[in-house]
Amino acid sequence: MALSKYEYSMELLAAMACKTIAEQKKIPQIKAFDSFIKSKTANMLFDERTAFWCNGPDYIADEYNREMESRVR
């Protein structure tokens, strides 16, 4: 099954955001991906209706970090 241009963009942005998260937290990329993919941020990214995929990977990583910080409080 071929990915739509939107799905391809979403997956690429997720991978790039996870790379940023891994670098920031000094953790393996697979661990960052595992945590990210279970997050509300990832749900927003993969929902075409939100147009969250229009943002860059750094913004997505920052949104994920804000989500994780709010869970700690």
PDB file of N, CA and C in Angstrom:
ATOM      1  N   MET A   1       0.842  -1.180   0.000  1.00  0.00           N
ATOM      2  CA  MET A   1       0.000   0.000   0.000  1.00  0.00           C
ATOM      3  C   MET A   1       0.889   1.245   0.000  1.00  0.00           C
ATOM      4  N   ALA A   2       0.672   2.111  -0.925  1.00  0.00           N
ATOM      5  CA  ALA A   2       1.455   3.337  -1.039  1.00  0.00           C
ATOM      6  C   ALA A   2       0.942   4.378  -0.044  1.00  0.00           C
ATOM      7  N   LEU A   3       1.884   5.131   0.495  1.00  0.00           N
ATOM      8  CA  LEU A   3       1.524   6.206   1.416  1.00  0.00           C
ATOM      9  C   LEU A   3       1.077   7.431   0.628  1.00  0.00           C
ATOM     10  N   SER A   4       0.112   8.141   1.183  1.00  0.00           N
ATOM     11  CA  SER A   4      -0.263   9.416   0.573  1.00  0.00           C
ATOM     12  C   SER A   4       0.839  10.425   0.877  1.00  0.00           C
ATOM     13  N   LYS A   5       0.834  11.526   0.171  1.00  0.00           N
ATOM     14  CA  LYS A   5       1.850  12.551   0.427  1.00  0.00           C
ATOM     15  C   LYS A   5       1.732  13.083   1.854  1.00  0.00           C
ATOM     16  N   TYR A   6       0.531  13.085   2.406  1.00  0.00           N
ATOM     17  CA  TYR A   6       0.343  13.544   3.780  1.00  0.00           C
ATOM     18  C   TYR A   6       0.925  12.540   4.771  1.00  0.00           C
ATOM     19  N   GLU A   7       0.646  11.266   4.557  1.00  0.00           N
ATOM     20  CA  GLU A   7       1.168  10.227   5.450  1.00  0.00           C
ATOM     21  C   GLU A   7       2.693  10.190   5.402  1.00  0.00           C
ATOM     22  N   TYR A   8       3.245  10.324   4.204  1.00  0.00           N
ATOM     23  CA  TYR A   8       4.698  10.353   4.069  1.00  0.00           C
ATOM     24  C   TYR A   8       5.270  11.530   4.846  1.00  0.00           C
ATOM     25  N   SER A   9       4.660  12.702   4.703  1.00  0.00           N
ATOM     26  CA  SER A   9       5.116  13.896   5.425  1.00  0.00           C
ATOM     27  C   SER A   9       5.023  13.702   6.928  1.00  0.00           C
ATOM     28  N   MET A  10       3.929  13.116   7.384  1.00  0.00           N
ATOM     29  CA  MET A  10       3.737  12.881   8.817  1.00  0.00           C
ATOM     30  C   MET A  10       4.805  11.937   9.363  1.00  0.00           C
ATOM     31  N   GLU A  11       5.080  10.856   8.643  1.00  0.00           N
ATOM     32  CA  GLU A  11       6.080   9.896   9.105  1.00  0.00           C
ATOM     33  C   GLU A  11       7.474  10.505   9.106  1.00  0.00           C
ATOM     34  N   LEU A  12       7.787  11.281   8.088  1.00  0.00           N
ATOM     35  CA  LEU A  12       9.082  11.946   8.031  1.00  0.00           C
ATOM     36  C   LEU A  12       9.229  12.947   9.172  1.00  0.00           C
ATOM     37  N   LEU A  13       8.196  13.730   9.426  1.00  0.00           N
ATOM     38  CA  LEU A  13       8.233  14.693  10.531  1.00  0.00           C
ATOM     39  C   LEU A  13       8.369  13.992  11.876  1.00  0.00           C
ATOM     40  N   ALA A  14       7.690  12.868  12.050  1.00  0.00           N
ATOM     41  CA  ALA A  14       7.805  12.105  13.297  1.00  0.00           C
ATOM     42  C   ALA A  14       9.240  11.633  13.489  1.00  0.00           C
ATOM     43  N   ALA A  15       9.851  11.109  12.435  1.00  0.00           N
ATOM     44  CA  ALA A  15      11.234  10.636  12.525  1.00  0.00           C
ATOM     45  C   ALA A  15      12.185  11.781  12.857  1.00  0.00           C
ATOM     46  N   MET A  16      11.994  12.918  12.214  1.00  0.00           N
ATOM     47  CA  MET A  16      12.860  14.071  12.458  1.00  0.00           C
ATOM     48  C   MET A  16      12.658  14.622  13.869  1.00  0.00           C
ATOM     49  N   ALA A  17      11.415  14.675  14.326  1.00  0.00           N
ATOM     50  CA  ALA A  17      11.137  15.152  15.685  1.00  0.00           C
ATOM     51  C   ALA A  17      11.752  14.204  16.707  1.00  0.00           C
ATOM     52  N   CYS A  18      11.671  12.903  16.464  1.00  0.00           N
ATOM     53  CA  CYS A  18      12.248  11.920  17.390  1.00  0.00           C
ATOM     54  C   CYS A  18      13.764  12.040  17.447  1.00  0.00           C
ATOM     55  N   LYS A  19      14.383  12.367  16.331  1.00  0.00           N
ATOM     56  CA  LYS A  19      15.834  12.589  16.319  1.00  0.00           C
ATOM     57  C   LYS A  19      16.172  13.776  17.215  1.00  0.00           C
ATOM     58  N   THR A  20      15.400  14.837  17.100  1.00  0.00           N
ATOM     59  CA  THR A  20      15.608  16.021  17.939  1.00  0.00           C
ATOM     60  C   THR A  20      15.392  15.689  19.411  1.00  0.00           C
ATOM     61  N   ILE A  21      14.327  14.976  19.719  1.00  0.00           N
ATOM     62  CA  ILE A  21      14.021  14.588  21.103  1.00  0.00           C
ATOM     63  C   ILE A  21      15.151  13.739  21.673  1.00  0.00           C
ATOM     64  N   ALA A  22      15.633  12.776  20.892  1.00  0.00           N
ATOM     65  CA  ALA A  22      16.722  11.900  21.336  1.00  0.00           C
ATOM     66  C   ALA A  22      17.982  12.707  21.634  1.00  0.00           C
ATOM     67  N   GLU A  23      18.300  13.657  20.776  1.00  0.00           N
ATOM     68  CA  GLU A  23      19.480  14.497  20.991  1.00  0.00           C
ATOM     69  C   GLU A  23      19.317  15.362  22.235  1.00  0.00           C
ATOM     70  N   GLN A  24      18.138  15.939  22.425  1.00  0.00           N
ATOM     71  CA  GLN A  24      17.890  16.802  23.582  1.00  0.00           C
ATOM     72  C   GLN A  24      17.976  16.028  24.890  1.00  0.00           C
ATOM     73  N   LYS A  25      17.409  14.835  24.910  1.00  0.00           N
ATOM     74  CA  LYS A  25      17.334  14.046  26.139  1.00  0.00           C
ATOM     75  C   LYS A  25      18.498  13.071  26.291  1.00  0.00           C
ATOM     76  N   LYS A  26      19.347  13.011  25.249  1.00  0.00           N
ATOM     77  CA  LYS A  26      20.498  12.106  25.247  1.00  0.00           C
ATOM     78  C   LYS A  26      20.069  10.656  25.481  1.00  0.00           C
ATOM     79  N   ILE A  27      19.101  10.232  24.675  1.00  0.00           N
ATOM     80  CA  ILE A  27      18.584   8.865  24.723  1.00  0.00           C
ATOM     81  C   ILE A  27      18.623   8.287  23.309  1.00  0.00           C
ATOM     82  N   PRO A  28      18.567   6.958  23.183  1.00  0.00           N
ATOM     83  CA  PRO A  28      18.538   6.364  21.843  1.00  0.00           C
ATOM     84  C   PRO A  28      17.286   6.805  21.074  1.00  0.00           C
ATOM     85  N   GLN A  29      17.421   6.932  19.759  1.00  0.00           N
ATOM     86  CA  GLN A  29      16.289   7.370  18.934  1.00  0.00           C
ATOM     87  C   GLN A  29      15.103   6.425  19.048  1.00  0.00           C
ATOM     88  N   ILE A  30      15.353   5.138  19.174  1.00  0.00           N
ATOM     89  CA  ILE A  30      14.247   4.174  19.257  1.00  0.00           C
ATOM     90  C   ILE A  30      13.444   4.384  20.541  1.00  0.00           C
ATOM     91  N   LYS A  31      14.136   4.767  21.618  1.00  0.00           N
ATOM     92  CA  LYS A  31      13.439   5.048  22.879  1.00  0.00           C
ATOM     93  C   LYS A  31      12.607   6.329  22.744  1.00  0.00           C
ATOM     94  N   ALA A  32      13.173   7.323  22.084  1.00  0.00           N
ATOM     95  CA  ALA A  32      12.436   8.569  21.851  1.00  0.00           C
ATOM     96  C   ALA A  32      11.210   8.296  20.980  1.00  0.00           C
ATOM     97  N   PHE A  33      11.389   7.477  19.946  1.00  0.00           N
ATOM     98  CA  PHE A  33      10.273   7.144  19.056  1.00  0.00           C
ATOM     99  C   PHE A  33       9.180   6.394  19.808  1.00  0.00           C
ATOM    100  N   ASP A  34       9.577   5.428  20.631  1.00  0.00           N
ATOM    101  CA  ASP A  34       8.601   4.635  21.386  1.00  0.00           C
ATOM    102  C   ASP A  34       7.740   5.528  22.277  1.00  0.00           C
ATOM    103  N   SER A  35       8.366   6.481  22.940  1.00  0.00           N
ATOM    104  CA  SER A  35       7.627   7.397  23.802  1.00  0.00           C
ATOM    105  C   SER A  35       6.779   8.366  22.972  1.00  0.00           C
ATOM    106  N   PHE A  36       7.371   8.898  21.912  1.00  0.00           N
ATOM    107  CA  PHE A  36       6.664   9.874  21.082  1.00  0.00           C
ATOM    108  C   PHE A  36       5.407   9.283  20.461  1.00  0.00           C
ATOM    109  N   ILE A  37       5.515   8.090  19.915  1.00  0.00           N
ATOM    110  CA  ILE A  37       4.409   7.506  19.152  1.00  0.00           C
ATOM    111  C   ILE A  37       3.185   7.229  20.031  1.00  0.00           C
ATOM    112  N   LYS A  38       3.381   7.143  21.352  1.00  0.00           N
ATOM    113  CA  LYS A  38       2.283   6.914  22.295  1.00  0.00           C
ATOM    114  C   LYS A  38       1.683   8.224  22.817  1.00  0.00           C
ATOM    115  N   SER A  39       2.214   9.344  22.374  1.00  0.00           N
ATOM    116  CA  SER A  39       1.823  10.640  22.934  1.00  0.00           C
ATOM    117  C   SER A  39       0.634  11.266  22.211  1.00  0.00           C
ATOM    118  N   LYS A  40       0.036  12.245  22.885  1.00  0.00           N
ATOM    119  CA  LYS A  40      -1.038  13.031  22.267  1.00  0.00           C
ATOM    120  C   LYS A  40      -0.486  13.850  21.104  1.00  0.00           C
ATOM    121  N   THR A  41       0.764  14.266  21.232  1.00  0.00           N
ATOM    122  CA  THR A  41       1.407  15.022  20.161  1.00  0.00           C
ATOM    123  C   THR A  41       1.455  14.200  18.878  1.00  0.00           C
ATOM    124  N   ALA A  42       1.807  12.929  18.993  1.00  0.00           N
ATOM    125  CA  ALA A  42       1.833  12.050  17.815  1.00  0.00           C
ATOM    126  C   ALA A  42       0.427  11.871  17.254  1.00  0.00           C
ATOM    127  N   ASN A  43      -0.550  11.738  18.130  1.00  0.00           N
ATOM    128  CA  ASN A  43      -1.938  11.616  17.657  1.00  0.00           C
ATOM    129  C   ASN A  43      -2.344  12.841  16.846  1.00  0.00           C
ATOM    130  N   MET A  44      -1.948  14.018  17.324  1.00  0.00           N
ATOM    131  CA  MET A  44      -2.264  15.245  16.583  1.00  0.00           C
ATOM    132  C   MET A  44      -1.533  15.262  15.243  1.00  0.00           C
ATOM    133  N   LEU A  45      -0.277  14.819  15.247  1.00  0.00           N
ATOM    134  CA  LEU A  45       0.516  14.824  14.021  1.00  0.00           C
ATOM    135  C   LEU A  45      -0.103  13.930  12.952  1.00  0.00           C
ATOM    136  N   PHE A  46      -0.585  12.765  13.346  1.00  0.00           N
ATOM    137  CA  PHE A  46      -1.113  11.804  12.382  1.00  0.00           C
ATOM    138  C   PHE A  46      -2.607  11.991  12.082  1.00  0.00           C
ATOM    139  N   ASP A  47      -3.187  13.051  12.595  1.00  0.00           N
ATOM    140  CA  ASP A  47      -4.582  13.380  12.297  1.00  0.00           C
ATOM    141  C   ASP A  47      -4.586  14.506  11.257  1.00  0.00           C
ATOM    142  N   GLU A  48      -4.912  14.177  10.023  1.00  0.00           N
ATOM    143  CA  GLU A  48      -4.886  15.166   8.936  1.00  0.00           C
ATOM    144  C   GLU A  48      -5.745  16.388   9.233  1.00  0.00           C
ATOM    145  N   ARG A  49      -6.810  16.204  10.004  1.00  0.00           N
ATOM    146  CA  ARG A  49      -7.735  17.313  10.288  1.00  0.00           C
ATOM    147  C   ARG A  49      -7.095  18.419  11.110  1.00  0.00           C
ATOM    148  N   THR A  50      -6.061  18.109  11.906  1.00  0.00           N
ATOM    149  CA  THR A  50      -5.437  19.124  12.757  1.00  0.00           C
ATOM    150  C   THR A  50      -4.455  19.998  12.000  1.00  0.00           C
ATOM    151  N   ALA A  51      -3.973  19.515  10.859  1.00  0.00           N
ATOM    152  CA  ALA A  51      -2.935  20.201  10.078  1.00  0.00           C
ATOM    153  C   ALA A  51      -1.673  20.443  10.911  1.00  0.00           C
ATOM    154  N   PHE A  52      -1.497  19.668  11.977  1.00  0.00           N
ATOM    155  CA  PHE A  52      -0.301  19.783  12.820  1.00  0.00           C
ATOM    156  C   PHE A  52       0.947  19.425  12.023  1.00  0.00           C
ATOM    157  N   TRP A  53       0.782  18.600  10.997  1.00  0.00           N
ATOM    158  CA  TRP A  53       1.890  18.194  10.144  1.00  0.00           C
ATOM    159  C   TRP A  53       2.444  19.361   9.330  1.00  0.00           C
ATOM    160  N   CYS A  54       1.780  20.498   9.346  1.00  0.00           N
ATOM    161  CA  CYS A  54       2.287  21.685   8.646  1.00  0.00           C
ATOM    162  C   CYS A  54       3.433  22.350   9.408  1.00  0.00           C
ATOM    163  N   ASN A  55       3.625  21.959  10.666  1.00  0.00           N
ATOM    164  CA  ASN A  55       4.699  22.513  11.485  1.00  0.00           C
ATOM    165  C   ASN A  55       5.991  21.753  11.244  1.00  0.00           C
ATOM    166  N   GLY A  56       7.091  22.363  11.631  1.00  0.00           N
ATOM    167  CA  GLY A  56       8.396  21.733  11.470  1.00  0.00           C
ATOM    168  C   GLY A  56       8.705  20.764  12.595  1.00  0.00           C
ATOM    169  N   PRO A  57       9.754  19.956  12.421  1.00  0.00           N
ATOM    170  CA  PRO A  57      10.097  18.942  13.415  1.00  0.00           C
ATOM    171  C   PRO A  57      10.500  19.522  14.772  1.00  0.00           C
ATOM    172  N   ASP A  58      11.150  20.682  14.783  1.00  0.00           N
ATOM    173  CA  ASP A  58      11.532  21.284  16.063  1.00  0.00           C
ATOM    174  C   ASP A  58      10.302  21.732  16.849  1.00  0.00           C
ATOM    175  N   TYR A  59       9.326  22.297  16.154  1.00  0.00           N
ATOM    176  CA  TYR A  59       8.083  22.694  16.818  1.00  0.00           C
ATOM    177  C   TYR A  59       7.370  21.469  17.380  1.00  0.00           C
ATOM    178  N   ILE A  60       7.331  20.398  16.607  1.00  0.00           N
ATOM    179  CA  ILE A  60       6.678  19.165  17.047  1.00  0.00           C
ATOM    180  C   ILE A  60       7.401  18.593  18.262  1.00  0.00           C
ATOM    181  N   ALA A  61       8.733  18.601  18.243  1.00  0.00           N
ATOM    182  CA  ALA A  61       9.513  18.123  19.392  1.00  0.00           C
ATOM    183  C   ALA A  61       9.242  18.992  20.618  1.00  0.00           C
ATOM    184  N   ASP A  62       9.165  20.303  20.429  1.00  0.00           N
ATOM    185  CA  ASP A  62       8.864  21.204  21.549  1.00  0.00           C
ATOM    186  C   ASP A  62       7.476  20.940  22.114  1.00  0.00           C
ATOM    187  N   GLU A  63       6.513  20.706  21.244  1.00  0.00           N
ATOM    188  CA  GLU A  63       5.149  20.403  21.700  1.00  0.00           C
ATOM    189  C   GLU A  63       5.136  19.101  22.505  1.00  0.00           C
ATOM    190  N   TYR A  64       5.869  18.111  22.032  1.00  0.00           N
ATOM    191  CA  TYR A  64       5.993  16.840  22.758  1.00  0.00           C
ATOM    192  C   TYR A  64       6.618  17.083  24.140  1.00  0.00           C
ATOM    193  N   ASN A  65       7.680  17.878  24.192  1.00  0.00           N
ATOM    194  CA  ASN A  65       8.335  18.171  25.474  1.00  0.00           C
ATOM    195  C   ASN A  65       7.392  18.901  26.425  1.00  0.00           C
ATOM    196  N   ARG A  66       6.598  19.827  25.901  1.00  0.00           N
ATOM    197  CA  ARG A  66       5.607  20.511  26.747  1.00  0.00           C
ATOM    198  C   ARG A  66       4.575  19.516  27.275  1.00  0.00           C
ATOM    199  N   GLU A  67       4.154  18.590  26.431  1.00  0.00           N
ATOM    200  CA  GLU A  67       3.204  17.563  26.867  1.00  0.00           C
ATOM    201  C   GLU A  67       3.799  16.724  27.996  1.00  0.00           C
ATOM    202  N   MET A  68       5.052  16.322  27.846  1.00  0.00           N
ATOM    203  CA  MET A  68       5.692  15.488  28.867  1.00  0.00           C
ATOM    204  C   MET A  68       5.871  16.264  30.175  1.00  0.00           C
ATOM    205  N   GLU A  69       6.213  17.550  30.072  1.00  0.00           N
ATOM    206  CA  GLU A  69       6.359  18.381  31.271  1.00  0.00           C
ATOM    207  C   GLU A  69       5.030  18.523  31.996  1.00  0.00           C
ATOM    208  N   SER A  70       3.942  18.656  31.259  1.00  0.00           N
ATOM    209  CA  SER A  70       2.628  18.818  31.895  1.00  0.00           C
ATOM    210  C   SER A  70       2.192  17.532  32.593  1.00  0.00           C
ATOM    211  N   ARG A  71       2.665  16.396  32.140  1.00  0.00           N
ATOM    212  CA  ARG A  71       2.342  15.124  32.798  1.00  0.00           C
ATOM    213  C   ARG A  71       3.032  15.000  34.147  1.00  0.00           C
ATOM    214  N   VAL A  72       4.201  15.623  34.279  1.00  0.00           N
ATOM    215  CA  VAL A  72       4.981  15.544  35.516  1.00  0.00           C
ATOM    216  C   VAL A  72       4.355  16.402  36.603  1.00  0.00           C
ATOM    217  N   ARG A  73       3.739  17.495  36.218  1.00  0.00           N
ATOM    218  CA  ARG A  73       3.178  18.437  37.200  1.00  0.00           C
ATOM    219  C   ARG A  73       1.981  17.885  37.893  1.00  0.00           C
TER     220      ARG A  73
END
